[in-house]
Amino acid sequence: ETGVTQTPRHLVMGMTNKKSLKCEQHLGHNAMYWYKQSAKKPLELMFVYNFKEQTENNSVPSRFSPECPNSSHLFLHLHTLQPEDSALYLCASSQGLGPTDTQYFGPGTRLTVL
Amino acid sequence: AQTVTQSQPEMSVQEAETVTLSCTYDTSESNYYLFWYKQPPSRQMILVIRQEAYKQQNATENRFSVNFQKAAKSFSLKISDSQLGDTAMYFCAFRAGNDMRFGAGTRLTVKP
């Protein structure tokens, strides 16, 4: 289970802090995703990148800023977050964007906003 | 908009028994894919099984099989011969084009 790695695994931040989540995939995939997983709620797709280009932004607030410098790395920059942003943030990658391209997930970053 | 509903927040099953997890969805799309994902307590989510909507035959992967009822928009997961390692959250998901939706999940506990 080391194909997709995420750091840090746990993060606690204040509402005025700026932090970044990092995702790295070692699978040679071209597509990467950020998901938000809140307790007892469906997994929410936040952003999709394909060949470093953003293809989806599902009405995510601007306090979340993604960055994809290359096909292997994906960042989620956080600033001025709210307590309701506390959640598990999952990164995933897939070979392509087709529905038969299996998404491989990382272990997630558990974010707590105080 | 597509929606995915998992009506069973928690379930339990005895080891070696069979359990079925329910999932219903709503869509106006005719071509789509359905998935079941497993998220063990260690948190890394993995794909269990995938079903293409235009295929009538139910998908099967070893002990995991689905009952896909397209007209009823139902997509249940059957786990046979349950094992302790099957304890996890199970998420049903729907995909049409770039739109991917997940259900809220069912927490399954396999008891020894």
mmCIF file of C-alpha atoms in Angstrom:
data_model
loop_
_atom_site.group_PDB
_atom_site.id
_atom_site.type_symbol
_atom_site.label_atom_id
_atom_site.label_comp_id
_atom_site.label_asym_id
_atom_site.label_seq_id
_atom_site.Cartn_x
_atom_site.Cartn_y
_atom_site.Cartn_z
ATOM 1 C CA GLU A 1 0.000 0.000 0.000
ATOM 2 C CA THR A 2 2.803 2.475 -0.767
ATOM 3 C CA GLY A 3 1.695 3.446 -4.271
ATOM 4 C CA VAL A 4 0.157 6.704 -3.060
ATOM 5 C CA THR A 5 1.648 8.465 -0.063
ATOM 6 C CA GLN A 6 0.369 11.479 1.824
ATOM 7 C CA THR A 7 2.080 13.766 4.319
ATOM 8 C CA PRO A 8 1.499 14.715 6.999
ATOM 9 C CA ARG A 9 -0.775 11.975 8.310
ATOM 10 C CA HIS A 10 -2.158 14.273 10.996
ATOM 11 C CA LEU A 11 -2.359 18.063 11.078
ATOM 12 C CA VAL A 12 -3.777 20.458 13.635
ATOM 13 C CA MET A 13 -3.996 24.094 12.636
ATOM 14 C CA GLY A 14 -5.570 27.333 13.750
ATOM 15 C CA MET A 15 -7.944 29.283 11.552
ATOM 16 C CA THR A 16 -5.266 31.855 10.708
ATOM 17 C CA ASN A 17 -2.543 29.357 9.817
ATOM 18 C CA LYS A 18 -1.303 28.456 6.354
ATOM 19 C CA LYS A 19 -0.372 24.846 5.738
ATOM 20 C CA SER A 20 -0.018 22.442 2.830
ATOM 21 C CA LEU A 21 -0.921 18.805 2.303
ATOM 22 C CA LYS A 22 1.277 16.737 0.034
ATOM 23 C CA CYS A 23 0.464 13.707 -2.083
ATOM 24 C CA GLU A 24 2.882 11.642 -4.132
ATOM 25 C CA GLN A 25 2.110 8.701 -6.375
ATOM 26 C CA HIS A 26 4.664 6.133 -7.488
ATOM 27 C CA LEU A 27 2.446 4.353 -9.988
ATOM 28 C CA GLY A 28 3.189 6.295 -13.166
ATOM 29 C CA HIS A 29 -0.367 7.587 -13.291
ATOM 30 C CA ASN A 30 -1.500 10.695 -15.130
ATOM 31 C CA ALA A 31 -4.540 11.706 -13.089
ATOM 32 C CA MET A 32 -4.693 12.794 -9.447
ATOM 33 C CA TYR A 33 -7.580 13.703 -7.168
ATOM 34 C CA TRP A 34 -8.342 15.368 -3.832
ATOM 35 C CA TYR A 35 -11.309 14.132 -1.812
ATOM 36 C CA LYS A 36 -12.758 15.308 1.503
ATOM 37 C CA GLN A 37 -14.105 12.664 3.878
ATOM 38 C CA SER A 38 -16.205 13.991 6.752
ATOM 39 C CA ALA A 39 -17.725 11.806 9.434
ATOM 40 C CA LYS A 40 -21.004 10.193 8.380
ATOM 41 C CA LYS A 41 -21.065 12.062 5.071
ATOM 42 C CA PRO A 42 -20.361 10.853 1.553
ATOM 43 C CA LEU A 43 -16.888 11.258 0.194
ATOM 44 C CA GLU A 44 -16.700 14.569 -1.694
ATOM 45 C CA LEU A 45 -14.599 15.000 -4.810
ATOM 46 C CA MET A 46 -12.793 18.345 -4.598
ATOM 47 C CA PHE A 47 -10.315 18.600 -7.462
ATOM 48 C CA VAL A 48 -9.166 16.526 -10.428
ATOM 49 C CA TYR A 49 -5.922 16.941 -12.344
ATOM 50 C CA ASN A 50 -4.966 15.173 -15.560
ATOM 51 C CA PHE A 51 -1.468 15.620 -16.984
ATOM 52 C CA LYS A 52 -0.975 18.492 -14.494
ATOM 53 C CA GLU A 53 -4.056 20.354 -15.755
ATOM 54 C CA GLN A 54 -7.044 20.905 -13.496
ATOM 55 C CA THR A 55 -10.144 19.363 -15.032
ATOM 56 C CA GLU A 56 -12.596 19.552 -12.128
ATOM 57 C CA ASN A 57 -13.222 22.016 -9.314
ATOM 58 C CA ASN A 58 -16.398 21.038 -7.534
ATOM 59 C CA SER A 59 -17.312 24.436 -6.100
ATOM 60 C CA VAL A 60 -14.578 24.239 -3.511
ATOM 61 C CA PRO A 61 -14.020 27.418 -1.440
ATOM 62 C CA SER A 62 -10.963 29.445 -2.394
ATOM 63 C CA ARG A 63 -9.370 28.824 1.006
ATOM 64 C CA PHE A 64 -8.401 25.466 -0.553
ATOM 65 C CA SER A 65 -5.839 25.938 -3.312
ATOM 66 C CA PRO A 66 -4.533 22.914 -5.239
ATOM 67 C CA GLU A 67 -1.229 22.704 -7.042
ATOM 68 C CA CYS A 68 0.016 19.983 -9.373
ATOM 69 C CA PRO A 69 3.625 20.665 -10.430
ATOM 70 C CA ASN A 70 3.932 17.300 -12.205
ATOM 71 C CA SER A 71 1.965 14.107 -12.662
ATOM 72 C CA SER A 72 3.501 12.526 -9.566
ATOM 73 C CA HIS A 73 2.859 15.273 -7.029
ATOM 74 C CA LEU A 74 -0.250 17.026 -5.824
ATOM 75 C CA PHE A 75 -0.529 19.645 -3.108
ATOM 76 C CA LEU A 76 -3.454 21.183 -1.290
ATOM 77 C CA HIS A 77 -2.621 24.593 0.161
ATOM 78 C CA LEU A 78 -4.781 25.621 3.098
ATOM 79 C CA HIS A 79 -5.358 29.099 4.523
ATOM 80 C CA THR A 80 -7.956 30.757 6.710
ATOM 81 C CA LEU A 81 -9.787 27.478 7.268
ATOM 82 C CA GLN A 82 -12.936 27.015 9.331
ATOM 83 C CA PRO A 83 -13.612 24.370 11.991
ATOM 84 C CA GLU A 84 -16.070 22.671 9.611
ATOM 85 C CA ASP A 85 -13.135 21.994 7.295
ATOM 86 C CA SER A 86 -11.887 19.415 9.788
ATOM 87 C CA ALA A 87 -11.966 16.083 7.961
ATOM 88 C CA LEU A 88 -9.866 13.336 6.426
ATOM 89 C CA TYR A 89 -8.398 14.517 3.129
ATOM 90 C CA LEU A 90 -7.735 11.722 0.696
ATOM 91 C CA CYS A 91 -5.570 11.811 -2.379
ATOM 92 C CA ALA A 92 -6.019 9.336 -5.224
ATOM 93 C CA SER A 93 -4.448 8.654 -8.586
ATOM 94 C CA SER A 94 -5.407 6.737 -11.709
ATOM 95 C CA GLN A 95 -3.868 5.981 -15.065
ATOM 96 C CA GLY A 96 -6.422 8.128 -16.844
ATOM 97 C CA LEU A 97 -9.816 9.712 -16.285
ATOM 98 C CA GLY A 98 -11.873 6.880 -17.700
ATOM 99 C CA PRO A 99 -14.318 5.003 -15.470
ATOM 100 C CA THR A 100 -12.346 1.803 -15.976
ATOM 101 C CA ASP A 101 -9.189 3.493 -14.693
ATOM 102 C CA THR A 102 -9.083 2.305 -11.113
ATOM 103 C CA GLN A 103 -8.418 4.995 -8.543
ATOM 104 C CA TYR A 104 -5.740 4.178 -5.977
ATOM 105 C CA PHE A 105 -6.092 6.022 -2.703
ATOM 106 C CA GLY A 106 -3.543 7.276 -0.212
ATOM 107 C CA PRO A 107 -3.909 6.829 3.560
ATOM 108 C CA GLY A 108 -5.208 10.372 4.031
ATOM 109 C CA THR A 109 -4.342 13.377 6.152
ATOM 110 C CA ARG A 110 -6.473 13.849 9.263
ATOM 111 C CA LEU A 111 -6.960 17.626 9.520
ATOM 112 C CA THR A 112 -8.255 19.344 12.628
ATOM 113 C CA VAL A 113 -8.989 23.077 12.495
ATOM 114 C CA LEU A 114 -9.209 24.751 15.872
ATOM 115 C CA ALA B 1 -27.707 15.419 -10.059
ATOM 116 C CA GLN B 2 -26.632 11.922 -9.225
ATOM 117 C CA THR B 3 -27.138 10.644 -5.681
ATOM 118 C CA VAL B 4 -26.004 7.472 -3.949
ATOM 119 C CA THR B 5 -27.765 6.150 -0.854
ATOM 120 C CA GLN B 6 -26.542 3.524 1.559
ATOM 121 C CA SER B 7 -29.331 2.932 4.042
ATOM 122 C CA GLN B 8 -27.382 0.742 6.475
ATOM 123 C CA PRO B 9 -24.905 2.805 8.528
ATOM 124 C CA GLU B 10 -23.690 -0.276 10.393
ATOM 125 C CA MET B 11 -23.899 -4.040 9.949
ATOM 126 C CA SER B 12 -22.345 -7.066 11.526
ATOM 127 C CA VAL B 13 -21.932 -10.668 10.445
ATOM 128 C CA GLN B 14 -20.481 -13.825 11.927
ATOM 129 C CA GLU B 15 -17.293 -15.145 10.443
ATOM 130 C CA ALA B 16 -17.938 -17.540 7.513
ATOM 131 C CA GLU B 17 -21.480 -16.247 7.053
ATOM 132 C CA THR B 18 -22.827 -14.232 4.111
ATOM 133 C CA VAL B 19 -23.803 -10.569 4.297
ATOM 134 C CA THR B 20 -25.385 -8.195 1.798
ATOM 135 C CA LEU B 21 -24.826 -4.444 1.795
ATOM 136 C CA SER B 22 -27.422 -2.256 0.091
ATOM 137 C CA CYS B 23 -26.959 0.663 -2.245
ATOM 138 C CA THR B 24 -29.422 2.630 -4.353
ATOM 139 C CA TYR B 25 -28.706 5.463 -6.706
ATOM 140 C CA ASP B 26 -30.544 8.021 -8.735
ATOM 141 C CA THR B 27 -29.519 9.194 -12.176
ATOM 142 C CA SER B 28 -30.882 10.162 -15.548
ATOM 143 C CA GLU B 29 -27.745 8.934 -17.285
ATOM 144 C CA SER B 30 -27.903 5.775 -19.379
ATOM 145 C CA ASN B 31 -24.197 4.983 -19.416
ATOM 146 C CA TYR B 32 -22.443 4.833 -16.088
ATOM 147 C CA TYR B 33 -20.336 2.693 -13.779
ATOM 148 C CA LEU B 34 -20.918 1.522 -10.241
ATOM 149 C CA PHE B 35 -18.285 0.637 -7.681
ATOM 150 C CA TRP B 36 -17.848 -0.768 -4.220
ATOM 151 C CA TYR B 37 -14.834 0.457 -2.263
ATOM 152 C CA LYS B 38 -13.508 -0.919 1.016
ATOM 153 C CA GLN B 39 -11.805 1.231 3.620
ATOM 154 C CA PRO B 40 -10.227 -0.865 6.406
ATOM 155 C CA PRO B 41 -9.448 0.694 9.782
ATOM 156 C CA SER B 42 -5.985 1.648 8.462
ATOM 157 C CA ARG B 43 -7.849 4.091 6.190
ATOM 158 C CA GLN B 44 -6.428 3.252 2.738
ATOM 159 C CA MET B 45 -9.417 2.782 0.454
ATOM 160 C CA ILE B 46 -9.302 0.067 -2.191
ATOM 161 C CA LEU B 47 -11.588 -0.921 -5.042
ATOM 162 C CA VAL B 48 -13.523 -4.131 -4.389
ATOM 163 C CA ILE B 49 -15.626 -4.520 -7.489
ATOM 164 C CA ARG B 50 -16.853 -2.564 -10.512
ATOM 165 C CA GLN B 51 -20.018 -2.922 -12.618
ATOM 166 C CA GLU B 52 -20.683 -1.398 -16.013
ATOM 167 C CA ALA B 53 -24.289 -0.329 -16.382
ATOM 168 C CA TYR B 54 -24.654 -1.661 -19.914
ATOM 169 C CA LYS B 55 -23.610 -5.144 -18.826
ATOM 170 C CA GLN B 56 -26.476 -7.236 -17.516
ATOM 171 C CA GLN B 57 -24.235 -9.879 -15.993
ATOM 172 C CA ASN B 58 -23.448 -9.244 -12.346
ATOM 173 C CA ALA B 59 -19.762 -8.681 -11.574
ATOM 174 C CA THR B 60 -17.952 -11.160 -9.321
ATOM 175 C CA GLU B 61 -14.556 -11.011 -7.641
ATOM 176 C CA ASN B 62 -13.822 -14.105 -5.589
ATOM 177 C CA ARG B 63 -16.041 -13.897 -2.469
ATOM 178 C CA PHE B 64 -17.532 -10.569 -3.542
ATOM 179 C CA SER B 65 -20.439 -10.328 -5.946
ATOM 180 C CA VAL B 66 -23.024 -7.725 -6.805
ATOM 181 C CA ASN B 67 -26.721 -7.800 -7.510
ATOM 182 C CA PHE B 68 -27.242 -5.078 -10.091
ATOM 183 C CA GLN B 69 -30.884 -4.198 -10.738
ATOM 184 C CA LYS B 70 -30.757 -1.400 -13.310
ATOM 185 C CA ALA B 71 -34.489 -0.713 -13.454
ATOM 186 C CA ALA B 72 -34.675 -0.474 -9.685
ATOM 187 C CA LYS B 73 -31.367 1.487 -9.555
ATOM 188 C CA SER B 74 -30.079 -0.904 -6.959
ATOM 189 C CA PHE B 75 -26.514 -2.172 -6.577
ATOM 190 C CA SER B 76 -25.992 -4.425 -3.557
ATOM 191 C CA LEU B 77 -22.757 -6.126 -2.519
ATOM 192 C CA LYS B 78 -22.748 -9.716 -1.277
ATOM 193 C CA ILE B 79 -19.803 -10.965 0.723
ATOM 194 C CA SER B 80 -19.675 -14.744 1.059
ATOM 195 C CA ASP B 81 -17.701 -16.688 3.643
ATOM 196 C CA SER B 82 -16.994 -13.483 5.603
ATOM 197 C CA GLN B 83 -13.520 -13.151 7.066
ATOM 198 C CA LEU B 84 -12.227 -11.028 9.924
ATOM 199 C CA GLY B 85 -10.224 -9.018 7.392
ATOM 200 C CA ASP B 86 -13.470 -7.929 5.748
ATOM 201 C CA THR B 87 -14.142 -5.617 8.700
ATOM 202 C CA ALA B 88 -14.144 -2.146 7.153
ATOM 203 C CA MET B 89 -16.220 0.739 5.883
ATOM 204 C CA TYR B 90 -17.766 -0.050 2.524
ATOM 205 C CA PHE B 91 -18.630 2.734 0.106
ATOM 206 C CA CYS B 92 -20.858 2.465 -2.914
ATOM 207 C CA ALA B 93 -19.943 4.871 -5.730
ATOM 208 C CA PHE B 94 -21.392 5.993 -9.047
ATOM 209 C CA ARG B 95 -19.578 7.500 -11.996
ATOM 210 C CA ALA B 96 -20.906 9.078 -15.180
ATOM 211 C CA GLY B 97 -18.322 10.976 -17.175
ATOM 212 C CA ASN B 98 -16.201 12.980 -14.741
ATOM 213 C CA ASP B 99 -18.930 13.054 -12.092
ATOM 214 C CA MET B 100 -18.141 10.618 -9.276
ATOM 215 C CA ARG B 101 -20.449 10.304 -6.249
ATOM 216 C CA PHE B 102 -20.061 8.223 -3.135
ATOM 217 C CA GLY B 103 -22.562 6.992 -0.577
ATOM 218 C CA ALA B 104 -22.109 7.731 3.120
ATOM 219 C CA GLY B 105 -20.791 4.237 3.760
ATOM 220 C CA THR B 106 -21.699 1.110 5.728
ATOM 221 C CA ARG B 107 -19.514 0.033 8.614
ATOM 222 C CA LEU B 108 -19.238 -3.752 8.522
ATOM 223 C CA THR B 109 -17.948 -5.731 11.475
ATOM 224 C CA VAL B 110 -17.131 -9.405 11.083
ATOM 225 C CA LYS B 111 -17.396 -11.177 14.434
ATOM 226 C CA PRO B 112 -15.352 -14.279 15.301
#
